[in-house]
Short mmCIF file of C-alpha atoms and ligand atoms in Angstrom, two decimals:
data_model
loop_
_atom_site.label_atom_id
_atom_site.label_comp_id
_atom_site.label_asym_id
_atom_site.label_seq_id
_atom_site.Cartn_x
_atom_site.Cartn_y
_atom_site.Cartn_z
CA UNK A 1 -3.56 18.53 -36.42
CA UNK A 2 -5.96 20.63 -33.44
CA UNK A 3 -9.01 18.39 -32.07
CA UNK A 4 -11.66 19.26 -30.58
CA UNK A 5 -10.91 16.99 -27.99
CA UNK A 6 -8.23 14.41 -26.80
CA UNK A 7 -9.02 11.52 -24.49
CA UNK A 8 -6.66 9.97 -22.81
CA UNK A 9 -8.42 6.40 -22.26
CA UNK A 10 -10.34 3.67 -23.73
CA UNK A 11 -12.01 2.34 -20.77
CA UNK A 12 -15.72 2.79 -20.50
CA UNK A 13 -15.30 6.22 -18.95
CA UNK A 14 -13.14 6.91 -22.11
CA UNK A 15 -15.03 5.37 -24.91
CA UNK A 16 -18.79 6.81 -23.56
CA UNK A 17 -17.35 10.54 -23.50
CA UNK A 18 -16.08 10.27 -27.02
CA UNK A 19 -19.27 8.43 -28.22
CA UNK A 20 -21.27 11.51 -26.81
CA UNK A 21 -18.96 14.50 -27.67
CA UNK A 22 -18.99 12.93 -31.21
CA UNK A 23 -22.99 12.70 -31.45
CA UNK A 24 -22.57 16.42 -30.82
CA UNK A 25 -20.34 17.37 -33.40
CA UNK A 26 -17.07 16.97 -31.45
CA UNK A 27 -13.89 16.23 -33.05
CA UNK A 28 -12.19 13.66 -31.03
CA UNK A 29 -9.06 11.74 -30.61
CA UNK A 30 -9.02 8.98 -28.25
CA UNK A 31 -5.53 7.60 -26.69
CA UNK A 32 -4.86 4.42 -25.12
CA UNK A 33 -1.51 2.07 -24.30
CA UNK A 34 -3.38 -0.98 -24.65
CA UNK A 35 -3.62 -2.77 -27.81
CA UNK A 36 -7.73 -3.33 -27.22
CA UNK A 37 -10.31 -0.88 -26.40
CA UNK A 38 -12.20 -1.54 -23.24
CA UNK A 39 -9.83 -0.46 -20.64
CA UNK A 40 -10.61 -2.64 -17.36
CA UNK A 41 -13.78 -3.58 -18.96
CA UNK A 42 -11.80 -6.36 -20.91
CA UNK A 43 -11.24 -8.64 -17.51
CA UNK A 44 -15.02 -8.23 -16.10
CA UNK A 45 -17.24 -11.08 -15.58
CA UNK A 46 -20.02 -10.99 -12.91
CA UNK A 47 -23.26 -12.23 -12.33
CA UNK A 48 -25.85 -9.59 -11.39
CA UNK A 49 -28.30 -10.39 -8.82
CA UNK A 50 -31.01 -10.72 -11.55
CA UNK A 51 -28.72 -13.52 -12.82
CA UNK A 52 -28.04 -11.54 -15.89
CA UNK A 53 -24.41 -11.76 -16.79
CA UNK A 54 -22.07 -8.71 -17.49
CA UNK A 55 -19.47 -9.88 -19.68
CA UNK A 56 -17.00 -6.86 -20.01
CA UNK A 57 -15.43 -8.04 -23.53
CA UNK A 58 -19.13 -7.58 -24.71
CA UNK A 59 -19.69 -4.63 -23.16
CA UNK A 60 -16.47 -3.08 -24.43
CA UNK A 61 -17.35 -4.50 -28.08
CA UNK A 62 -20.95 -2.39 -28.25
CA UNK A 63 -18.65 0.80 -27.02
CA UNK A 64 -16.30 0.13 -29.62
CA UNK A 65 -18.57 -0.31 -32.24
CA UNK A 66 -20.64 2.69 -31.66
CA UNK A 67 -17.15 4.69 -31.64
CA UNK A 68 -16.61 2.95 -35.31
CA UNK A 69 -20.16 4.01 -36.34
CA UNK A 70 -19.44 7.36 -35.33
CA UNK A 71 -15.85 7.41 -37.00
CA UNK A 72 -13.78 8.21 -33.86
CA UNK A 73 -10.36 8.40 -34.34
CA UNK A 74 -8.93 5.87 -31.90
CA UNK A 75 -4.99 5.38 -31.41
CA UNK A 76 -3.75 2.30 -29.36
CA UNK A 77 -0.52 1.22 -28.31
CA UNK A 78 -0.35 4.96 -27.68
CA UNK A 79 1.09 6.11 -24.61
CA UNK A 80 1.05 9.12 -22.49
CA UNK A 81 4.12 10.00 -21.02
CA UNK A 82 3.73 13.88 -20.46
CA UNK A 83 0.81 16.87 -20.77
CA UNK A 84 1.71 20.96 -21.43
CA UNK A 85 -0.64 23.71 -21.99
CA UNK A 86 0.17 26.26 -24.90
CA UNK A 87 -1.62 29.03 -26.51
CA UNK A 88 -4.49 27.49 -24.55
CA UNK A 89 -4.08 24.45 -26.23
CA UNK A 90 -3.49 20.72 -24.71
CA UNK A 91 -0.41 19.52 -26.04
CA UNK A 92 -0.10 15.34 -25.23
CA UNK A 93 2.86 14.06 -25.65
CA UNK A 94 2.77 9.92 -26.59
CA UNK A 95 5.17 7.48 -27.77
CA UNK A 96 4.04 7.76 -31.06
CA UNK A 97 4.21 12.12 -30.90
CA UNK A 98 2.40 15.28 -29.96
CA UNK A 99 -1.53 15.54 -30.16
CA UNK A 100 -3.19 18.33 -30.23
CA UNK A 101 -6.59 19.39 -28.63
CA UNK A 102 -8.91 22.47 -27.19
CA UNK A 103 -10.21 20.36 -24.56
CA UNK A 104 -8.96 17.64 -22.73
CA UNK A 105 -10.51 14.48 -21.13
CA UNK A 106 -8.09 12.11 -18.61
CA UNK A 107 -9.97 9.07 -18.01
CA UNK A 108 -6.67 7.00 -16.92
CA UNK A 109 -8.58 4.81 -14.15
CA UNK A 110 -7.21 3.11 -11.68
CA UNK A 111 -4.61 1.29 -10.34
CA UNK A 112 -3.66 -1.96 -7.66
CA UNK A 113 -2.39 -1.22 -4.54
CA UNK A 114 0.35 -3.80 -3.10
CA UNK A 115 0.92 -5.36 -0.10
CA UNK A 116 4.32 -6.14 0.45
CA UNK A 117 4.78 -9.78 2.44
CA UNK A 118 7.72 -11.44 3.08
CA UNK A 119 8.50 -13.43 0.21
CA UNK A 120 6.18 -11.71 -2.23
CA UNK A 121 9.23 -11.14 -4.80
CA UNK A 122 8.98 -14.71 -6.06
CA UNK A 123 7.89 -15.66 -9.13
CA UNK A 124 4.07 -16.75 -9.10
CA UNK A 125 3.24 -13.75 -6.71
CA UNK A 126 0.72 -11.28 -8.55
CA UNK A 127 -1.69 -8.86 -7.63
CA UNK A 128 -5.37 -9.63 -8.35
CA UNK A 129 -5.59 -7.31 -11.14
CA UNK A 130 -2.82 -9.36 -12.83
CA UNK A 131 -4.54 -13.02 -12.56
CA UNK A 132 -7.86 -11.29 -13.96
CA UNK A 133 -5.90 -10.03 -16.53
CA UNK A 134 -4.30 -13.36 -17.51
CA UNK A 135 -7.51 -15.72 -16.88
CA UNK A 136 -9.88 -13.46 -18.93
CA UNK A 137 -7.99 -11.27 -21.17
CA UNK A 138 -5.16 -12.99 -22.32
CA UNK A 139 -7.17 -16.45 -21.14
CA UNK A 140 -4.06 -18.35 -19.39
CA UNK A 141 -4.33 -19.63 -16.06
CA UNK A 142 -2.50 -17.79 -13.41
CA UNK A 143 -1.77 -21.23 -12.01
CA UNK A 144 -3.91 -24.47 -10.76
CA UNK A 145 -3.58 -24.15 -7.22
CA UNK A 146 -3.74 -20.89 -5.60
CA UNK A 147 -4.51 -18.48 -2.85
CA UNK A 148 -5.98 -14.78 -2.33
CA UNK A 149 -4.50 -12.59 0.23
CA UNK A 150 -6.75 -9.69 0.78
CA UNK A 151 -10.47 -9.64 1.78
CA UNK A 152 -12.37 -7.31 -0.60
CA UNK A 153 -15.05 -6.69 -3.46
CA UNK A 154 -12.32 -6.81 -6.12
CA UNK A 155 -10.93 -9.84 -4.65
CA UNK A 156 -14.45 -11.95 -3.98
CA UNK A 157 -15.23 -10.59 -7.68
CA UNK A 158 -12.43 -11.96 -9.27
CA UNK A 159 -12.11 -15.19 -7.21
CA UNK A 160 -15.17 -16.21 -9.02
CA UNK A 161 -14.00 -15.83 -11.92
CA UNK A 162 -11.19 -17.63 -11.48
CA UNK A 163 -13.09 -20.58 -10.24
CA UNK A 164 -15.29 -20.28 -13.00
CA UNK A 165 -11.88 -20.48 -15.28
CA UNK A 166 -11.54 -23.73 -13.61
CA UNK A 167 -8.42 -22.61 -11.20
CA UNK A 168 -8.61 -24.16 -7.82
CA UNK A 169 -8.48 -22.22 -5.38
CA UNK A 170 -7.49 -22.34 -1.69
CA UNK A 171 -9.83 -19.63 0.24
CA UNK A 172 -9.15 -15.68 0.62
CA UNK A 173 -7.23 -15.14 3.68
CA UNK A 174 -6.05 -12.11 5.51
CA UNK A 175 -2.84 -9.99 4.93
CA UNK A 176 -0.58 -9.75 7.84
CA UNK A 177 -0.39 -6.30 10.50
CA UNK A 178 1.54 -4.01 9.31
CA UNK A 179 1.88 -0.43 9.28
CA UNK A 180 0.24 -0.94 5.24
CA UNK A 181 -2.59 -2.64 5.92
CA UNK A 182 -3.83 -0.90 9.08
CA UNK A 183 -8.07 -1.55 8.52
CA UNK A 184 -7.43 -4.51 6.03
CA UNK A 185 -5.86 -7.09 7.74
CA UNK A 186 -7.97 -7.10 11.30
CA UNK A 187 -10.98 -9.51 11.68
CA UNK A 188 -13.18 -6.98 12.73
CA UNK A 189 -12.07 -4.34 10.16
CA UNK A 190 -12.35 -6.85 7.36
CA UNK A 191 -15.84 -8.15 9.07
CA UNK A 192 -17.61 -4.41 8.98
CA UNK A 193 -16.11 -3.54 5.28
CA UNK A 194 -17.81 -6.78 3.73
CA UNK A 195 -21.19 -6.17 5.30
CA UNK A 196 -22.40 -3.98 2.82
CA UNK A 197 -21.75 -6.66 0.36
CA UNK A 198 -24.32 -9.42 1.81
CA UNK A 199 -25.91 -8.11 -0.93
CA UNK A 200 -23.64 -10.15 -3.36
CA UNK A 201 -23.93 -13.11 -0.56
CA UNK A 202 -25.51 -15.88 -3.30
CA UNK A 203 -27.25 -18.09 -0.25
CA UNK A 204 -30.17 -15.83 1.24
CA UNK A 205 -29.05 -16.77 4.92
CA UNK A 206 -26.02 -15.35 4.71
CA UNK A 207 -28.26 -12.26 2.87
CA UNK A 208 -29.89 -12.20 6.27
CA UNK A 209 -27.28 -12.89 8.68
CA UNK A 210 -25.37 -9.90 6.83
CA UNK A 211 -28.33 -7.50 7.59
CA UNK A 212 -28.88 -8.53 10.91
CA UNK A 213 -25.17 -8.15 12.06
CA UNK A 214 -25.19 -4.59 10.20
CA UNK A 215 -27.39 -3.62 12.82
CA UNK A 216 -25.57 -4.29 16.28
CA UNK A 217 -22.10 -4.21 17.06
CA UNK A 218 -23.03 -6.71 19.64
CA UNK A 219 -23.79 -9.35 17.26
CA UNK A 220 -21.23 -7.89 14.83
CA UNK A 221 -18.64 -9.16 17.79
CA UNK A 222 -20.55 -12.52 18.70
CA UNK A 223 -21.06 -13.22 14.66
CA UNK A 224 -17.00 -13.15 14.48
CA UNK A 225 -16.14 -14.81 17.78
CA UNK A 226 -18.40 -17.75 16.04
CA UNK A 227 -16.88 -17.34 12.90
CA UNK A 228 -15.70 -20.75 11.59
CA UNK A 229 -11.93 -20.91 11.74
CA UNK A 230 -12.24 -22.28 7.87
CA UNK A 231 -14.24 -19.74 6.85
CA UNK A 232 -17.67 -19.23 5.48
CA UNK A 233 -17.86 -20.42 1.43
CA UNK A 234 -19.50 -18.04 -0.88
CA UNK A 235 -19.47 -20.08 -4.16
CA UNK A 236 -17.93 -22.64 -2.79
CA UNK A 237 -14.21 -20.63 -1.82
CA UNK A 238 -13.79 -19.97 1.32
CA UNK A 239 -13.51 -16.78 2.96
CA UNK A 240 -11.47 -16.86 5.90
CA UNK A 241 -11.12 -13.82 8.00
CA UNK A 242 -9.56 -15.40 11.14
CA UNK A 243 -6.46 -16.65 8.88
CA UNK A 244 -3.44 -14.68 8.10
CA UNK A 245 -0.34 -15.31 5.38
CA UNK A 246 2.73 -14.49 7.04
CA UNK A 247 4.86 -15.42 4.40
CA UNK A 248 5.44 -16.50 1.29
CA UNK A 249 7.74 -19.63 0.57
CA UNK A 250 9.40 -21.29 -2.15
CA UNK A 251 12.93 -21.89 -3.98
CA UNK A 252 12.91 -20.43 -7.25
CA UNK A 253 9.01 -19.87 -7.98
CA UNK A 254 5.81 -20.07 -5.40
CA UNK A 255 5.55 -23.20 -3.40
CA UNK A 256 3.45 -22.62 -0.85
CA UNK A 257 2.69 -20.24 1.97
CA UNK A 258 2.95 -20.00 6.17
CA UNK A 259 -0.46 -19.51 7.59
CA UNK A 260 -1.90 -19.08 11.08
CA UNK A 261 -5.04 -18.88 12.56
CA UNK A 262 -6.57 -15.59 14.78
CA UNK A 263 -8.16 -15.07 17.42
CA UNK A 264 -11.64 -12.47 16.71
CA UNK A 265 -9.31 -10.43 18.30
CA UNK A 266 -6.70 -10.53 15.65
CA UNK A 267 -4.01 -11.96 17.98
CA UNK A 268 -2.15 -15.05 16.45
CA UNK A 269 -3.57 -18.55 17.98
CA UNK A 270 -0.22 -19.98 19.24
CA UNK A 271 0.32 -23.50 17.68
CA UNK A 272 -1.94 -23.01 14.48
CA UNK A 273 0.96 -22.01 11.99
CA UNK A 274 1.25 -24.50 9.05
CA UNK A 275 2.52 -24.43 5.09
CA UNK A 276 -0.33 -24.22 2.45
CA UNK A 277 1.37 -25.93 -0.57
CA UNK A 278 0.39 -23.34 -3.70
CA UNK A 279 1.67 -22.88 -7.18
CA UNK A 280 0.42 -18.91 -7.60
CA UNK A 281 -0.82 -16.08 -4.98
CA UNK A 282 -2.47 -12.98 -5.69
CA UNK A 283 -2.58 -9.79 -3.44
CA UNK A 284 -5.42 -7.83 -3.57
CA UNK A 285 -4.48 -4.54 -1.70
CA UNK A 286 -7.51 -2.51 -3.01
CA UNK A 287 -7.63 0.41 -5.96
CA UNK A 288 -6.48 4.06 -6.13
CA UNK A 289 -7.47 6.56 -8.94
CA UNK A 290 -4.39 6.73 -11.47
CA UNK A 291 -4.27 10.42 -11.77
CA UNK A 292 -0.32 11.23 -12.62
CA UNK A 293 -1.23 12.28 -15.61
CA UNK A 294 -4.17 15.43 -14.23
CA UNK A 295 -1.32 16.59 -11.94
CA UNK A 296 1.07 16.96 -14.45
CA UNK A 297 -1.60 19.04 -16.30
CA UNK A 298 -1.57 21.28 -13.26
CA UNK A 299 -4.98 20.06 -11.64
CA UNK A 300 -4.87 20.71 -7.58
CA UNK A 301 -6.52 17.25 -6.06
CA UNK A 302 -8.21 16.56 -2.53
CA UNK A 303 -7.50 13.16 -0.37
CA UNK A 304 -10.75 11.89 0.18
CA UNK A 305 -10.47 7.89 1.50
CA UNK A 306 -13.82 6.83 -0.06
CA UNK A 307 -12.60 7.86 -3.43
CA UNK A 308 -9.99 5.63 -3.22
CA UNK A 309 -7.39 8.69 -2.66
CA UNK A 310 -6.08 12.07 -3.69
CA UNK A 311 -8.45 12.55 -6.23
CA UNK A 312 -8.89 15.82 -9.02
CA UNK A 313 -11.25 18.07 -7.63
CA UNK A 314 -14.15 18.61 -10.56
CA UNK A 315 -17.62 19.52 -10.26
CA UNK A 316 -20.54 17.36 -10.63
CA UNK A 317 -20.11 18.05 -14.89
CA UNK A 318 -17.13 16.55 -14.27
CA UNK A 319 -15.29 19.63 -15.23
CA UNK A 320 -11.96 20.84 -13.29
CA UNK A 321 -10.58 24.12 -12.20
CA UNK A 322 -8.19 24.22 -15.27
CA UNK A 323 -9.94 25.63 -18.00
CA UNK A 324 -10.44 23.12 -20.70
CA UNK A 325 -9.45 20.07 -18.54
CA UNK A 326 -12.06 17.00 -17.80
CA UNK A 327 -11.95 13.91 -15.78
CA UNK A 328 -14.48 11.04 -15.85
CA UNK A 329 -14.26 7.32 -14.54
CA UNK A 330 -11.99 6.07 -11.70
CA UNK A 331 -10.07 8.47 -11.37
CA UNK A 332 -12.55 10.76 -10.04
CA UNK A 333 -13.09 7.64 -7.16
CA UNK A 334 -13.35 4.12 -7.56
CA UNK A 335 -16.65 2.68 -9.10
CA UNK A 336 -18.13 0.32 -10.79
CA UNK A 337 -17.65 0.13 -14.94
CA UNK A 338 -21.23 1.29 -15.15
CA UNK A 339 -21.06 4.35 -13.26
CA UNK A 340 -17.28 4.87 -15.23
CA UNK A 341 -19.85 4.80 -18.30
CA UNK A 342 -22.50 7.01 -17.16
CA UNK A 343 -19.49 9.74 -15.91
CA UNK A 344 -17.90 9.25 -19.09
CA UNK A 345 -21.41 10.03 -21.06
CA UNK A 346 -22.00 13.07 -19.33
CA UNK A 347 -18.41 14.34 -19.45
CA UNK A 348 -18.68 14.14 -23.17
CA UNK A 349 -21.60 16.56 -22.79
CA UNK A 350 -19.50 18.96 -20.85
CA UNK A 351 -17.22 18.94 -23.06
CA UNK A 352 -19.51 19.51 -25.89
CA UNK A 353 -21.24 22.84 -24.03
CA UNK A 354 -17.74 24.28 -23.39
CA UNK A 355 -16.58 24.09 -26.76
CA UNK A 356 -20.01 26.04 -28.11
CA UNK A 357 -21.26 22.38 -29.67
CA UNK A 358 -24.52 22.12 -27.03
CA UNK A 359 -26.77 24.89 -25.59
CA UNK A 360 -29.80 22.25 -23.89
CA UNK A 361 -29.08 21.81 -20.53
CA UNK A 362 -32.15 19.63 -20.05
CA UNK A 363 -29.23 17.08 -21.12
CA UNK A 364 -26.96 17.80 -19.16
CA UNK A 365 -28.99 17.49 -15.92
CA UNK A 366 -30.76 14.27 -17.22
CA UNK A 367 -26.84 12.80 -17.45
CA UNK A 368 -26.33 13.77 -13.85
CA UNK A 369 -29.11 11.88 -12.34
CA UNK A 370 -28.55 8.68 -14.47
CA UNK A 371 -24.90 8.87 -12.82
CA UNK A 372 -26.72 8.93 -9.56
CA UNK A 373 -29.00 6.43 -10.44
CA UNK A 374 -26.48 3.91 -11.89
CA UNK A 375 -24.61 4.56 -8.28
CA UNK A 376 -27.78 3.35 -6.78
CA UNK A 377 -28.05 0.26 -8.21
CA UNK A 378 -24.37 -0.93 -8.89
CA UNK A 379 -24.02 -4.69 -7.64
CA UNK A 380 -20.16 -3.89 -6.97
CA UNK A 381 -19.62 -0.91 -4.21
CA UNK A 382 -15.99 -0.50 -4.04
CA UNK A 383 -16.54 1.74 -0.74
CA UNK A 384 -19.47 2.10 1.29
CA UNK A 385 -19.55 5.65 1.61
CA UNK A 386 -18.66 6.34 -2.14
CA UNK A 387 -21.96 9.01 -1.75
CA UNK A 388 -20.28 10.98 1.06
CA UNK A 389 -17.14 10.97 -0.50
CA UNK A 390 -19.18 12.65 -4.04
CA UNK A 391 -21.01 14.64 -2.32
CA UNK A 392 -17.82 15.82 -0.04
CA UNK A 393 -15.93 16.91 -3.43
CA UNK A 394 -18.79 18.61 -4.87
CA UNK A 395 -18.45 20.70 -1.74
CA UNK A 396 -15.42 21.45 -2.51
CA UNK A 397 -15.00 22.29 -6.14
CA UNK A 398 -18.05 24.57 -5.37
CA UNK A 399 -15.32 26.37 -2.55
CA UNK A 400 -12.75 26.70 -5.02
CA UNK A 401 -15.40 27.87 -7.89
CA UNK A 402 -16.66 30.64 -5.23
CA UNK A 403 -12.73 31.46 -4.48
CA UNK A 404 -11.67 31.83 -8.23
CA UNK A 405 -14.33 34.15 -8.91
CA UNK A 406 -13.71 36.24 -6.07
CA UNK A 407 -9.85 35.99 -6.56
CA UNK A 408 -8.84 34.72 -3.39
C1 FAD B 1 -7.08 -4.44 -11.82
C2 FAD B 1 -8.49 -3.93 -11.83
C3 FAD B 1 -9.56 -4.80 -11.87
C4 FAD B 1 -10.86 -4.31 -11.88
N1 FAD B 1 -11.88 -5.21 -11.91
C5 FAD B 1 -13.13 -4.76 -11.86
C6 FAD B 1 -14.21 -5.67 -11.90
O1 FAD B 1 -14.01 -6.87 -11.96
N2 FAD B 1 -15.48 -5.16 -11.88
C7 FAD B 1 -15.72 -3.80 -11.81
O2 FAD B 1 -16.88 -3.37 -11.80
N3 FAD B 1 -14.70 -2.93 -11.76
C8 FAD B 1 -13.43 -3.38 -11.79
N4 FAD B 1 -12.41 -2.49 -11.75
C9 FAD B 1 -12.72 -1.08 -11.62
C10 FAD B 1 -12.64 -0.52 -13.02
O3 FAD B 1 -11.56 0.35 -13.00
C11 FAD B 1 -13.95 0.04 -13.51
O4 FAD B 1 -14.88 -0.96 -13.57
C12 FAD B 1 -13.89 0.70 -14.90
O5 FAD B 1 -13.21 -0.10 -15.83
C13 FAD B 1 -13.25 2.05 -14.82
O6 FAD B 1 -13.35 2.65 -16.07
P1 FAD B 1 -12.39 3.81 -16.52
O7 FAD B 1 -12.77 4.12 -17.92
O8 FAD B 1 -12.39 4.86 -15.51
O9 FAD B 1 -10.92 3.18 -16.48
P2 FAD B 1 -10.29 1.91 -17.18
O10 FAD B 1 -11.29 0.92 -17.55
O11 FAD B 1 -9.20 1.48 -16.24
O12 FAD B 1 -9.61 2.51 -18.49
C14 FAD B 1 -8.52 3.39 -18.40
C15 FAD B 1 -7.73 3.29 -19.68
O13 FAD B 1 -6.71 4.30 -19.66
C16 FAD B 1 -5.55 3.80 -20.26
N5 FAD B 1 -4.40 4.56 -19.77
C17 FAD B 1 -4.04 4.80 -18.49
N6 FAD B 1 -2.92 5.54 -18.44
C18 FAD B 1 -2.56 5.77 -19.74
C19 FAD B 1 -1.47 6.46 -20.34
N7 FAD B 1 -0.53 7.08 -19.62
N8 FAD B 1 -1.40 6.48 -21.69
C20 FAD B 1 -2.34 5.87 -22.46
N9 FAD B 1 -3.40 5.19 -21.93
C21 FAD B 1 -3.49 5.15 -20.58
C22 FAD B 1 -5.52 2.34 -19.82
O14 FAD B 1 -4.75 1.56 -20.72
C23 FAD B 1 -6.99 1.96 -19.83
O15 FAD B 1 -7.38 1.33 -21.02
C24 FAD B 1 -11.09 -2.93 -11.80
C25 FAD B 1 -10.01 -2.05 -11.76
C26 FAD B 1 -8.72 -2.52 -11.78
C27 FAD B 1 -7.57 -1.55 -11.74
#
């Protein structure tokens, strides 16, 4: 049977597009792997700095009841494998058959990066992604003693919320130098990426100190040569960006792992290597957008590092330069859920004004600058320039726009 529109995704990038193409009048399928709707929602629990909580499995329960109310037709366990274009038509091809649709909207999302350590084979060893997954999806603990290699906002996000799953913790250390984690595994690096997120800090002096240090790289140096060797606690874990992992030990499962201390420098203090006994370890290498599935439809992408990586080029309607082909969410750059919701609400408009269903731009525009202003205010900033980065791809989709219509 022809759709209107297929999604591929049930995330909140997914689920809002659907919710709005349908208020218009659109036909949609939506198609996700997973057994749940919610996509990454499903793991999320944070405490906004107005001490409101944002419990994802809520906020992917209101999503999926407004897609009941408006009678979407939603197929999980359904999975993508492979995307053709005929007669103008999307043709999706799932484990479960061929869909058909006019229009097409890959909201995929994203997807872990690794960090390969010696000894990171064994069983116990998990990315970050994985132990969220397990404490607050599935609810089992990833383990009762662990540790978090990789300094970043995914990995201070879900840290918490392992501690507040009652798994102890042993502080979030650095990865080792390698050619893979060039700008994630030095002090200094690590330092300057997590001062835009004093914001998040919950004691006001380290608010301060943050904002202070921002300013100078002379304090930004003396702030890390003073650095406590055991880190600073935020929550009570401690963040320790003058200790490395250089490897990961145990027989047949995770037993513990080989530490050393640095220097603000990054250079290994000679002397300071000791075994951290552990039963678990998660690697948190950072996210790229998931977007297989847009090349295979034939969409030409751009590399732009505060995206998260190669990314589809769209416009700011979230359109792209194959006719009839939409992105929204993560894989258009790594975000926040909220501003995954707000893309995914205005690519449903899109959608809805190409296929004839919605003349009032008013709309339209008004989506655009919610997107903008959800951006403003989102407590978790994957990348400090995330603005450049949209604003660098609007550029260019505007270039390519210009070059198609002259036929360059
Ligand atoms: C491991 C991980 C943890 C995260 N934790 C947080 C967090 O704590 N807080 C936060 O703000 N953000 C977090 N994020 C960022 C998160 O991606 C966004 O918050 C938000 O969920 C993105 O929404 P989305 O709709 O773009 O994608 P998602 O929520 O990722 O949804 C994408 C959906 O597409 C489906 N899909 C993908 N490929 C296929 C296929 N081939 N066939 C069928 N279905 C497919 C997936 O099953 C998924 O349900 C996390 C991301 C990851 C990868």
């Amino acid at each position: 049977m022809m759709k209107d529109c297929l999604i591929i995704g049930a995330g909140p990038a997914g689920l809002s597009a659907a919710i709005s193409a349908a208020q218009n009048g659109v036909d949609v399928t939506v198609i996700d792997e997973f057994m749940k709707p919610g996509g990454r929602l499903l793991g999320q629990l944070h405490e906004e700095p107005d001490h409101v909580w944002w419990n994802g499995i809520e906020e992917a329960q209101k999503l999926f009841d407004e897609v009941l109310n408006q009678s979407i037709d939603l197929k999980l366990g359904t999975s993508v494998y492979h995307i053709e274009k005929a007669n103008d038509n999307w043709l999706v091809h799932t484990n479960e058959g061929i869909y058909r649709g006019k229009t097409l909207l890959v909201a995929a999302g994203a997807a872990e990066r690794s960090i390969p350590i010696p000894g990171w084979t064994l069983p116990g060893v998990m990315s970050i992604g994985a132990a969220q997954v397990m404490t607050n999806v599935h609810q089992v603990k990833p383990g009762h003693n662990g540790i978090v290699i990789g300094i970043n906002v995914l990995s201070l996000a879900i840290a918490r919320e392992l501690q507040l799953a009652g798994v102890h913790l042993q502080g979030i250390v650095l990865p080792p130098e390698h050619l893979l984690t060039k700008g994630v595994s030095h002090p200094m690096d690590v330092f300057q990426s997590l001062l835009h997120l004093t914001h998040l800090a919950p004691s006001p002096l380290l608010k301060w100190g943050g904002l202070l240090a921002g300013k100078s790289a002379f304090i930004q140096r003396l702030s890390l040569q003073m650095y406590p060797k055991n880190g600073f606690k935020l929550w009570n874990i401690s963040v320790q960006m003058k200790r490395v992992v250089t490897e990961i030990v145990g027989h047949e499962q995770v037993q513990g792992v080989k530490t050393a201390d640095l220097t603000a420098s990054g250079d290994i203090v000679p002397g300071s290597e000791r075994t951290i006994p552990v039963d678990f370890v998660c690697i948190a290498g950072g996210l790229y957008p998931l977007v297989e599935l847009v090349g295979v439809a034939g969409c030409p992408f751009k590399y732009i590092p505060s995206l998260g990586g190669h990314v589809p080029i769209h416009d700011e309607r979230m359109k792209t330069p194959v006719d009839g082909l939409f992105v929204a969410g993560n894989i258009t750059g790594i975000e926040s859920a909220k501003v995954a919701k707000a893309q995914g609400h205005l690519a449903g408009l899109s959608i809805s004004e190409a296929l004839g269903k919605l003349t009032e731009n008013a709309e339209i525009k008004r989506a655009i600058e919610h997107i903008e202003k959800t951006r403003e205010k989102a407590l978790i900033q994957f990348h400090p320039d995330i603005k450049k980065g949209r604003k660098h791809m609007e550029t260019i989709a505007a270039d390519f726009q210009k070059k198609e219509v002259s036929g360059q």
